[in-house]
Short mmCIF file of C-alpha atoms in Angstrom, two decimals:
data_model
loop_
_atom_site.label_atom_id
_atom_site.label_comp_id
_atom_site.label_asym_id
_atom_site.label_seq_id
_atom_site.Cartn_x
_atom_site.Cartn_y
_atom_site.Cartn_z
CA UNK A 1 104.70 122.51 57.56
CA UNK A 2 106.55 121.30 60.62
CA UNK A 3 104.79 117.99 61.24
CA UNK A 4 106.31 117.70 64.72
CA UNK A 5 104.70 120.88 66.07
CA UNK A 6 102.81 119.97 69.26
CA UNK A 7 99.87 122.17 68.21
CA UNK A 8 99.52 120.30 64.90
CA UNK A 9 99.73 116.98 66.75
CA UNK A 10 96.97 118.18 69.09
CA UNK A 11 94.67 119.33 66.27
CA UNK A 12 95.03 115.92 64.61
CA UNK A 13 94.64 113.83 67.77
CA UNK A 14 91.65 115.90 68.97
CA UNK A 15 89.89 115.30 65.65
CA UNK A 16 90.53 111.55 65.99
CA UNK A 17 88.75 111.65 69.37
CA UNK A 18 85.90 113.73 67.89
CA UNK A 19 85.46 111.32 64.96
CA UNK A 20 85.59 108.23 67.20
CA UNK A 21 83.00 109.71 69.57
CA UNK A 22 80.57 111.08 66.97
CA UNK A 23 80.78 107.97 64.76
CA UNK A 24 80.10 105.66 67.70
CA UNK A 25 83.44 103.88 67.24
CA UNK A 26 84.16 104.88 70.87
CA UNK A 27 81.19 104.65 73.25
CA UNK A 28 82.65 104.74 76.78
CA UNK A 29 81.84 107.89 78.82
CA UNK A 30 85.56 108.27 79.64
CA UNK A 31 86.24 108.82 75.92
CA UNK A 32 83.92 111.84 75.92
CA UNK A 33 85.52 113.07 79.16
CA UNK A 34 89.02 112.73 77.64
CA UNK A 35 87.85 114.72 74.61
CA UNK A 36 86.28 117.48 76.72
CA UNK A 37 89.43 117.71 78.89
CA UNK A 38 91.21 119.21 75.86
CA UNK A 39 89.09 122.38 76.10
CA UNK A 40 89.70 125.34 78.41
CA UNK A 41 87.11 126.22 81.08
CA UNK A 42 86.90 129.58 79.25
CA UNK A 43 86.37 127.94 75.84
CA UNK A 44 84.34 129.82 73.22
CA UNK A 45 83.43 128.84 69.68
CA UNK A 46 81.82 130.26 66.57
CA UNK A 47 80.32 127.46 64.44
CA UNK A 48 80.34 127.55 60.61
CA UNK A 49 76.76 128.84 60.66
CA UNK A 50 77.53 131.57 63.19
CA UNK A 51 76.20 129.88 66.35
CA UNK A 52 78.25 130.71 69.46
CA UNK A 53 79.05 128.08 72.09
CA UNK A 54 80.85 128.08 75.42
CA UNK A 55 82.26 125.04 77.23
CA UNK A 56 78.84 124.15 78.70
CA UNK A 57 77.32 124.25 75.21
CA UNK A 58 80.15 122.17 73.74
CA UNK A 59 79.82 119.66 76.59
CA UNK A 60 76.07 119.34 76.03
CA UNK A 61 76.64 118.90 72.28
CA UNK A 62 79.24 116.14 72.67
CA UNK A 63 77.35 114.34 75.44
CA UNK A 64 74.22 114.28 73.29
CA UNK A 65 75.89 113.49 69.96
CA UNK A 66 77.90 110.36 70.82
CA UNK A 67 77.31 107.79 68.06
CA UNK A 68 75.02 110.16 66.13
CA UNK A 69 77.11 110.09 62.93
CA UNK A 70 77.94 106.47 62.03
CA UNK A 71 80.50 106.25 59.25
CA UNK A 72 81.81 109.79 59.83
CA UNK A 73 85.15 110.44 58.15
CA UNK A 74 87.28 113.50 58.87
CA UNK A 75 90.42 114.78 57.20
CA UNK A 76 92.57 117.71 58.32
CA UNK A 77 94.89 119.52 55.90
CA UNK A 78 96.75 122.82 55.54
CA UNK A 79 97.84 123.10 59.18
CA UNK A 80 99.44 126.54 59.58
CA UNK A 81 101.01 128.06 62.68
CA UNK A 82 99.83 131.68 62.75
CA UNK A 83 101.53 132.62 66.02
CA UNK A 84 103.11 130.95 69.03
CA UNK A 85 104.22 132.33 72.37
CA UNK A 86 104.79 131.21 75.94
CA UNK A 87 101.08 131.84 76.62
CA UNK A 88 99.69 129.87 73.68
CA UNK A 89 99.39 129.59 69.93
CA UNK A 90 97.02 130.11 67.02
CA UNK A 91 96.66 127.47 64.31
CA UNK A 92 94.52 127.40 61.18
CA UNK A 93 93.53 124.30 59.26
CA UNK A 94 91.08 122.95 56.69
CA UNK A 95 88.64 120.26 57.81
CA UNK A 96 86.78 117.89 55.51
CA UNK A 97 83.91 115.75 56.80
CA UNK A 98 81.94 113.06 55.02
CA UNK A 99 79.05 110.83 56.00
CA UNK A 100 77.72 107.90 53.97
CA UNK A 101 74.84 109.11 51.80
CA UNK A 102 75.36 112.78 52.70
CA UNK A 103 77.08 115.74 51.06
CA UNK A 104 80.71 116.25 52.03
CA UNK A 105 81.47 119.41 53.97
CA UNK A 106 84.58 121.57 54.13
CA UNK A 107 85.37 124.23 56.68
CA UNK A 108 88.21 126.61 57.41
CA UNK A 109 89.03 126.63 61.10
CA UNK A 110 91.23 128.62 63.45
CA UNK A 111 91.99 127.41 66.97
CA UNK A 112 93.50 129.63 69.67
CA UNK A 113 95.41 127.60 72.24
CA UNK A 114 96.26 128.54 75.79
CA UNK A 115 99.24 126.86 77.44
CA UNK A 116 98.81 125.71 81.01
CA UNK A 117 101.65 126.19 83.53
CA UNK A 118 102.68 122.55 82.96
CA UNK A 119 102.92 123.19 79.20
CA UNK A 120 99.78 121.37 78.05
CA UNK A 121 97.65 122.86 75.33
CA UNK A 122 93.98 123.70 75.84
CA UNK A 123 91.55 124.83 73.16
CA UNK A 124 90.56 128.38 74.21
CA UNK A 125 88.68 129.52 71.09
CA UNK A 126 87.61 127.88 67.83
CA UNK A 127 86.22 129.72 64.81
CA UNK A 128 84.89 127.68 61.90
CA UNK A 129 83.68 128.99 58.53
CA UNK A 130 82.15 127.01 55.66
CA UNK A 131 84.65 126.91 52.78
CA UNK A 132 83.49 128.67 49.62
#
């Protein structure tokens, strides 16, 4: 695994923002805005249970879920670059979540990135599946 891949760095840093927001460690509205700015206007997602979300749905989820999971811990492993081009990239990874007093969860995720003209990465599609 090339630890210096910008896509891997983005997966990891985005999950830090998600954990900080959901756990309540970060409470300022600008933190949620900074998190949401990582997603493309055309963002789509398939959740582990098969629910589909667009950017409006993701925005509503994050805005309503700030601080809803105190003690949330997240760990990302097995980052794999599936493909990369001038237009974007596809990365898979394994995500572990734990909450105090709750069952740990594990999901297999694939993110499709789009690259903006200035070279930044935006999350265009995310597909998550519960790990067997």
